[in-house]
C-alpha atoms as a printed R data frame, in Angstrom:
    type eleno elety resid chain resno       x       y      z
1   ATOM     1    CA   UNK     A     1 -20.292 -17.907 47.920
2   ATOM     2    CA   UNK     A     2 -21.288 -14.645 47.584
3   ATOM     3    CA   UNK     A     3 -23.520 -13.500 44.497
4   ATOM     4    CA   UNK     A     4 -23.117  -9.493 43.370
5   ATOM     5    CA   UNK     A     5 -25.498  -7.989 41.905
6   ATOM     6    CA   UNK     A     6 -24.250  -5.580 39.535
7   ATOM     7    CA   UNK     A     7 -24.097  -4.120 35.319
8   ATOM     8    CA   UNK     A     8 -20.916  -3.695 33.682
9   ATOM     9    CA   UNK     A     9 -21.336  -0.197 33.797
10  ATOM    10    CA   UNK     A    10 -22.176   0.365 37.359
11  ATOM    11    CA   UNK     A    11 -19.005   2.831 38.956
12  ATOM    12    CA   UNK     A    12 -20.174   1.272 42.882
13  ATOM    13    CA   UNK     A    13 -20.122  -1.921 41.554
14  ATOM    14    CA   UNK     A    14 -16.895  -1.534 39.862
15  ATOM    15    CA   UNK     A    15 -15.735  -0.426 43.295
16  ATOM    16    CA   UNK     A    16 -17.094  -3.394 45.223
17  ATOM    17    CA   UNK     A    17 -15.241  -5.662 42.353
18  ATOM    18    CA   UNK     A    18 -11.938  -3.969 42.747
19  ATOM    19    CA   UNK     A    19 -11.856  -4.368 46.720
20  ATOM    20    CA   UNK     A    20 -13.199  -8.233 46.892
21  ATOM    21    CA   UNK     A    21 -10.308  -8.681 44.054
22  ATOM    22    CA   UNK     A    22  -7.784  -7.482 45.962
23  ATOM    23    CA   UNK     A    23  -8.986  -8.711 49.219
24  ATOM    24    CA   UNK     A    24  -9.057 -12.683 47.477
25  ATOM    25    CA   UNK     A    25 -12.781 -12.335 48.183
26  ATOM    26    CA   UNK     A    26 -14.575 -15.105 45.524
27  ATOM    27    CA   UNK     A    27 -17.911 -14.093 44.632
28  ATOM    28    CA   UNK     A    28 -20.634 -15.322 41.242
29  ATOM    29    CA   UNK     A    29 -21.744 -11.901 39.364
30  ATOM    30    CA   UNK     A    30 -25.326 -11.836 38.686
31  ATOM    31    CA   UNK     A    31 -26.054  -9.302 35.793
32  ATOM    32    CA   UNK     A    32 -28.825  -6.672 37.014
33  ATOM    33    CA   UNK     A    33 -30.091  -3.847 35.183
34  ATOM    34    CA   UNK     A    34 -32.071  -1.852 38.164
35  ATOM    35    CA   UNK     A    35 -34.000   0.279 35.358
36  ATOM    36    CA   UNK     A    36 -35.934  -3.106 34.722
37  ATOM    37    CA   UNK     A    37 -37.219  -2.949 38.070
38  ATOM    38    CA   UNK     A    38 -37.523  -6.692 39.038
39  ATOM    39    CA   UNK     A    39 -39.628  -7.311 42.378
40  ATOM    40    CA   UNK     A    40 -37.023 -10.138 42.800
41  ATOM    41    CA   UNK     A    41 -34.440  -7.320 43.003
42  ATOM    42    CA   UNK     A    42 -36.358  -4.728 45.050
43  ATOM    43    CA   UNK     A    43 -36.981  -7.790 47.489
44  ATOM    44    CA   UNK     A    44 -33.020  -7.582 48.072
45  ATOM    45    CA   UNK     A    45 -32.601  -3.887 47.496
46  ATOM    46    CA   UNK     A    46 -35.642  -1.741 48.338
47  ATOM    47    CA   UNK     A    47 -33.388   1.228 46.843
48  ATOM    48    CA   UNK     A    48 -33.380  -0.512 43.793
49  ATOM    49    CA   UNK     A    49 -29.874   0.311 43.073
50  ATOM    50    CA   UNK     A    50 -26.360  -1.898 42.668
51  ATOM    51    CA   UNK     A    51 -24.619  -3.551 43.957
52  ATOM    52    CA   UNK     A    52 -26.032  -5.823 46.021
53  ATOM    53    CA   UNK     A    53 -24.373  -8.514 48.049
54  ATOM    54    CA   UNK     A    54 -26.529 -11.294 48.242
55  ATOM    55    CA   UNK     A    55 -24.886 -15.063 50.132
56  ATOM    56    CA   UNK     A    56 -28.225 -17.224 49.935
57  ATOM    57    CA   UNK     A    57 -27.210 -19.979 51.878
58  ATOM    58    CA   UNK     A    58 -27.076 -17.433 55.011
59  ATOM    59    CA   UNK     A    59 -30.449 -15.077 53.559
60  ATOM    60    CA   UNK     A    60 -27.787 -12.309 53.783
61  ATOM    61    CA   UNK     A    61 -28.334  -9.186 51.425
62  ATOM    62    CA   UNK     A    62 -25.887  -5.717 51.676
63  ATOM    63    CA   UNK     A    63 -26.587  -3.348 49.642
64  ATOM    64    CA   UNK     A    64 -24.957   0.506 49.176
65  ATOM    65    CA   UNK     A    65 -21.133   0.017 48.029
66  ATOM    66    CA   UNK     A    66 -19.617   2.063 50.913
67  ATOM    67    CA   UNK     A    67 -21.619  -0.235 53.431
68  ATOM    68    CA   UNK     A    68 -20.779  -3.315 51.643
69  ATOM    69    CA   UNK     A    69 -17.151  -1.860 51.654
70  ATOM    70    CA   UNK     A    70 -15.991  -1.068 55.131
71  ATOM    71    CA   UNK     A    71 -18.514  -4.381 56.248
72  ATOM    72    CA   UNK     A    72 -15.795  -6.233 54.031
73  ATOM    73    CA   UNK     A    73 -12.963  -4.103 55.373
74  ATOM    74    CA   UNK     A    74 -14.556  -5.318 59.316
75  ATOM    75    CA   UNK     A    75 -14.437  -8.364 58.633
76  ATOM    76    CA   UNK     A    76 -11.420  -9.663 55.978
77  ATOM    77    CA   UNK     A    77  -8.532  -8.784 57.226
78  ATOM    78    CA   UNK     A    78  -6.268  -9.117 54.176
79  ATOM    79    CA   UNK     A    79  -5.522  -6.766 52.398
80  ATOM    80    CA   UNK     A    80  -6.803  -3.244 54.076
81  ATOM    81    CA   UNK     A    81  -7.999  -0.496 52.091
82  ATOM    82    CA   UNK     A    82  -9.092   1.941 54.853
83  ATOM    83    CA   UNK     A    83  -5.320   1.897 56.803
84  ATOM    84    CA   UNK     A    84  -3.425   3.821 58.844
85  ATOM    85    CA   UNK     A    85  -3.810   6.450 61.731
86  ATOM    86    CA   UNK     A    86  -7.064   7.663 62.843
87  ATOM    87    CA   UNK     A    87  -6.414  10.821 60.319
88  ATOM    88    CA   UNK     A    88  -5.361   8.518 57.520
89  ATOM    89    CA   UNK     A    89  -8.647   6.572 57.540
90  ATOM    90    CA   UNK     A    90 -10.532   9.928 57.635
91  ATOM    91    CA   UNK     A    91  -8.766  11.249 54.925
92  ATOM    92    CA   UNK     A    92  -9.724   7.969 52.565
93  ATOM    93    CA   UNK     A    93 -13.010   8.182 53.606
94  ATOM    94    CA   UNK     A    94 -13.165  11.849 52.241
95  ATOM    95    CA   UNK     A    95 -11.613  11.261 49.425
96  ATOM    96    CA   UNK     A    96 -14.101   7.877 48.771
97  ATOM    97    CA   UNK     A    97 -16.971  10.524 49.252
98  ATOM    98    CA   UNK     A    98 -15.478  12.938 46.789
99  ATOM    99    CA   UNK     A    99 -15.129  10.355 44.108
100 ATOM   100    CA   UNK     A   100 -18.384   8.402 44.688
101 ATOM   101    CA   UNK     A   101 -21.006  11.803 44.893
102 ATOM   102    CA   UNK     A   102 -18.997  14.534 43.490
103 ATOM   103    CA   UNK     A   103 -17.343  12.685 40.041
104 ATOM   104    CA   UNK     A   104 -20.129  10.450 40.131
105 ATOM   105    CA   UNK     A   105 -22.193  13.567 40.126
106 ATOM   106    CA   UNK     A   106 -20.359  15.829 37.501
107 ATOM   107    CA   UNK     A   107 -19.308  12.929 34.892
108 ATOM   108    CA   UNK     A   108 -19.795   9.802 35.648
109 ATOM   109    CA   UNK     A   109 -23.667   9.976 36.361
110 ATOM   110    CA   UNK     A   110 -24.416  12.425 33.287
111 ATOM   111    CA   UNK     A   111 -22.367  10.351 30.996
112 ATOM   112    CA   UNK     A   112 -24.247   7.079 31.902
113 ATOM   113    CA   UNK     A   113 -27.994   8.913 31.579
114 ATOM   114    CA   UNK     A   114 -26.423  10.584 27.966
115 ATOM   115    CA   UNK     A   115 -24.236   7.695 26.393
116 ATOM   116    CA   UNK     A   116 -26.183   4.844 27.822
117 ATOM   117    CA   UNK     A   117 -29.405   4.800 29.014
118 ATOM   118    CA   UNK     A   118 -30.752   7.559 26.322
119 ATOM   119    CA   UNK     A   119 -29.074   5.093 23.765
120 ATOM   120    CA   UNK     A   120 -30.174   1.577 25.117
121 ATOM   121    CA   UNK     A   121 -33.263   2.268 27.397
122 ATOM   122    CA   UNK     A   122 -35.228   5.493 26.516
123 ATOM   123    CA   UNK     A   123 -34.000   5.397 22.721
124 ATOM   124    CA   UNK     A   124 -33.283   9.004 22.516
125 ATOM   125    CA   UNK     A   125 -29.904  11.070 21.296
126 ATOM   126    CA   UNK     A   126 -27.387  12.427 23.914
127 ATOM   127    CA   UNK     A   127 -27.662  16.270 24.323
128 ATOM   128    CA   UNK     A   128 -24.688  18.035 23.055
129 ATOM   129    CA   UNK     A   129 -24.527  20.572 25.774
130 ATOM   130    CA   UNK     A   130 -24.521  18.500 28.678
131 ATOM   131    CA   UNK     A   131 -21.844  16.470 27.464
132 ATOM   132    CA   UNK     A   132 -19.616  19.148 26.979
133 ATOM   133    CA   UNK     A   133 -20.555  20.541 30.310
134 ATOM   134    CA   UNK     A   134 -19.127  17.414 31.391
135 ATOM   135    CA   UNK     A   135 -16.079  17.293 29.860
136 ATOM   136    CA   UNK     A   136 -15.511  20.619 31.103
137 ATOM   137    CA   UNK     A   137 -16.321  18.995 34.824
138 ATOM   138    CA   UNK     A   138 -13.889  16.546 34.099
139 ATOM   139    CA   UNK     A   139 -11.273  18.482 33.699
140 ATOM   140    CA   UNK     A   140 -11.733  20.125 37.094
141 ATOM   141    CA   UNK     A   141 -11.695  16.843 38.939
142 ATOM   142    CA   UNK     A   142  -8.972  15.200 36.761
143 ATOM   143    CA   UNK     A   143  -6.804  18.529 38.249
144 ATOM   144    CA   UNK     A   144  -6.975  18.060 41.697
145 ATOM   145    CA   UNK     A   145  -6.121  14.072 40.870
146 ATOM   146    CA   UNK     A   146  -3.511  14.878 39.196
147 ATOM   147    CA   UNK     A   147  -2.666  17.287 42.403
148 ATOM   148    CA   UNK     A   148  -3.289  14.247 44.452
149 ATOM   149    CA   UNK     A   149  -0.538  12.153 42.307
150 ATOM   150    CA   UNK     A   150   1.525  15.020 42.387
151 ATOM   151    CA   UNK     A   151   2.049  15.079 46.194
152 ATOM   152    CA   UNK     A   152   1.469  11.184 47.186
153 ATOM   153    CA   UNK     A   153   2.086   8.040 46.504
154 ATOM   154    CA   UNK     A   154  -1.214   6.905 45.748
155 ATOM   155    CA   UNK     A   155  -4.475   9.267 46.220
156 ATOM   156    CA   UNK     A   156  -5.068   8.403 50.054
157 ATOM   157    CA   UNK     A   157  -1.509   8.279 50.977
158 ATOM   158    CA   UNK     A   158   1.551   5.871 51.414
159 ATOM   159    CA   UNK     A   159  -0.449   2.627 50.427
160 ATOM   160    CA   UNK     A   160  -3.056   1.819 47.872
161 ATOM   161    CA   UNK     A   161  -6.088   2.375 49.746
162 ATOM   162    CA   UNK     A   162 -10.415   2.459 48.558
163 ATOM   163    CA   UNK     A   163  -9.521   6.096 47.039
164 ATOM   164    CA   UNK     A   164  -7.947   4.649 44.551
165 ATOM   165    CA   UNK     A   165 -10.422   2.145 43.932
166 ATOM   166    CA   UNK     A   166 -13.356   4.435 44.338
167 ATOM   167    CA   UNK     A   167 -11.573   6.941 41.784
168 ATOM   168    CA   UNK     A   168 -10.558   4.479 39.473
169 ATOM   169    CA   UNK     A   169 -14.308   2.847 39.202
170 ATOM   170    CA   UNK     A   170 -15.634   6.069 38.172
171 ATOM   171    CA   UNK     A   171 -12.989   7.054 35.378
172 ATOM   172    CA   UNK     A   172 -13.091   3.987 34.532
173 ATOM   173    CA   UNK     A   173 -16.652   4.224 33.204
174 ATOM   174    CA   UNK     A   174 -16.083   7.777 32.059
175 ATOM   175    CA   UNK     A   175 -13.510   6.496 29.751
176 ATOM   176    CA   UNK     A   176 -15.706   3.788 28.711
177 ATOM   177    CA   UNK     A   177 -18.169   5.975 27.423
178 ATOM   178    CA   UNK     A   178 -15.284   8.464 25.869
179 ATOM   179    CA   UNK     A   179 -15.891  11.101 27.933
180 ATOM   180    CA   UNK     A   180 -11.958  11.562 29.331
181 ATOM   181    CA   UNK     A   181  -9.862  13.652 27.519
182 ATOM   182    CA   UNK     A   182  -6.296  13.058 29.087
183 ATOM   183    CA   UNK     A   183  -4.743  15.801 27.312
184 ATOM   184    CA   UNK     A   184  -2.943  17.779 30.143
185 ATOM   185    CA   UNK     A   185  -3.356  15.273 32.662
186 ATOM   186    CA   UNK     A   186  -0.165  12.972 32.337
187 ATOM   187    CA   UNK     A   187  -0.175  12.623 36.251
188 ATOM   188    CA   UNK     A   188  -3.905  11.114 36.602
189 ATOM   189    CA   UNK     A   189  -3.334   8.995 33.139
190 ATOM   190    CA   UNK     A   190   0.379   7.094 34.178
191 ATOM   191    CA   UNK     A   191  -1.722   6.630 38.112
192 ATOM   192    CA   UNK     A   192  -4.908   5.222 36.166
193 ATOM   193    CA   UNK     A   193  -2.428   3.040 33.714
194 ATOM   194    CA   UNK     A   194  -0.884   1.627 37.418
195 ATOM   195    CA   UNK     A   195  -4.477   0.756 38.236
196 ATOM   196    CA   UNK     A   196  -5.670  -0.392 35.275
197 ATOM   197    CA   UNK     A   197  -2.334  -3.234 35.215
198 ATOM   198    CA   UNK     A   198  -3.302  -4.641 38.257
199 ATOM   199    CA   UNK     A   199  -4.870  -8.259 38.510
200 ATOM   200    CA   UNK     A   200  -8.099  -7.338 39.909
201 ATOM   201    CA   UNK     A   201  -9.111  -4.380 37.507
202 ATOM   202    CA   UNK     A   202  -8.232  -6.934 34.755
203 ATOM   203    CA   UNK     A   203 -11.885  -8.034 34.794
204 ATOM   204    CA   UNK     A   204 -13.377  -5.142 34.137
205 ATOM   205    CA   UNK     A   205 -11.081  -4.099 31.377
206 ATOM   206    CA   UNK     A   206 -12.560  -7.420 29.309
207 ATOM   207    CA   UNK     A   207 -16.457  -6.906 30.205
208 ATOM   208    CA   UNK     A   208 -18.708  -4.787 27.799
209 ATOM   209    CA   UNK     A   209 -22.055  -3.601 27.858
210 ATOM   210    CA   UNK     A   210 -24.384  -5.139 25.263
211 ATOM   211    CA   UNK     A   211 -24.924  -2.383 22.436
212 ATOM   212    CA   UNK     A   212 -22.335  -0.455 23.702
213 ATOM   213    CA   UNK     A   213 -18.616  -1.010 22.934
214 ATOM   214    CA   UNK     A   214 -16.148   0.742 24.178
215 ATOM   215    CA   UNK     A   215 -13.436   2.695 22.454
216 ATOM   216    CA   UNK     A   216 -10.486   1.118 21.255
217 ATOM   217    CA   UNK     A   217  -8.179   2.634 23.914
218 ATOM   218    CA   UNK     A   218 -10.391   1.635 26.498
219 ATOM   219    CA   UNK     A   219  -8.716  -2.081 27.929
220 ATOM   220    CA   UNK     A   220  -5.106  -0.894 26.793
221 ATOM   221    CA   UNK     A   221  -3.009  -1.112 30.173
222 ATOM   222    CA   UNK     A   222  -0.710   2.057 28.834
223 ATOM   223    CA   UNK     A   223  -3.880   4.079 27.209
């Protein structure tokens, strides 16, 4: 069986989750917090990042969650996330890229350095300004989502595809850490209520981080 590697916090991992859910894909989590820097860890990851994919009865390690991702999307055949014509696939692709550097770099990434690792690793406050800059980010990505809803049936297109997956894994957290406001953004919130009601984002909805709950709205399907 496959081990991941991951924190409960971790957007990529949260990715990785959602796809080997939906693709029936069993797998052991192994908790990992990469700012501990375990050799053991580097050994499988010389990034030093999650998630890893580790199957030790076959001394197989992947590692990078859009590797690990379309390697999974090679080689299961149920359930494909990365469908369609040759455009279609380019166009999920894009949008996976969008989510995982651009939202990861505007809210998601801030919001974990300000709400959790200031709080539970270097012990220091958040700083006020940067987390209103990234509200303010927020609400520039959740508008072209909610353009995305507007004129789709899910993000990628016709089917539920890794956008959604990818996008989902990083609101997800942002929410976690209360940095959504979904005022003005009924399209993105009923799309993330879809995601967050099915089976394998149920999970993630009932894991915390230790020293950090989340806020009461957070695991509430229609929140």
């Amino acid at each position: 069986m496959w081990q991941l590697y991951q924190f409960p916090l971790c957007p990529f991992s949260r990715k990785l989750r959602l796809l080997m859910g939906e693709k029936n894909i069993a797998y052991e989590l192994v908790r990992e917090y990469p700012w501990e820097g375990r050799d053991e860890f580097w050994h499988l990851n010389p990034a030093g990042r999650t998630p890893v994919l580790h199957d030790p009865a076959r001394g197989v390690s992947l590692s990078d969650s859009q590797a690990i991702c379309e390697f999974l999307e090679e080689t299961v055949e149920r359930s494909p996330m990365v469908n369609g014509s040759a455009l279609q696939r380019a166009e999920i692709r894009r949008l996976v890229a969008l989510f995982d550097e651009n939202l990861y770099a505007d809210v998601t990434g801030p919001l974990l350095h300000e709400r959790m690792k200031k709080r539970l690793v270097l012990r220091q406050p958040p700083d006020s300004r940067m987390l209103r800059e990234t509200m303010k980010n927020a609400h520039a990505h959740l508008d072209y989502i909610d353009w995305l809803v507007d004129n789709r049936q899910w993000l990628g297109g016709a089917t539920l595809s890794l956008a959604d997956l990818a996008c989902a894994s990083q609101l997800s957290v942002a929410d976690y850490l209360g940095g959504i406001d979904w005022k003005g953004h009924d399209q993105t919130r009923h799309w993330y209520s879809v995601m967050k009601s099915r089976p394998s984002f149920r999970p993630l909805l009932s894991e915390k981080m230790e020293g950090l709950p989340p806020p009461p709205h957070y695991a509430l399907v229609d929140a």
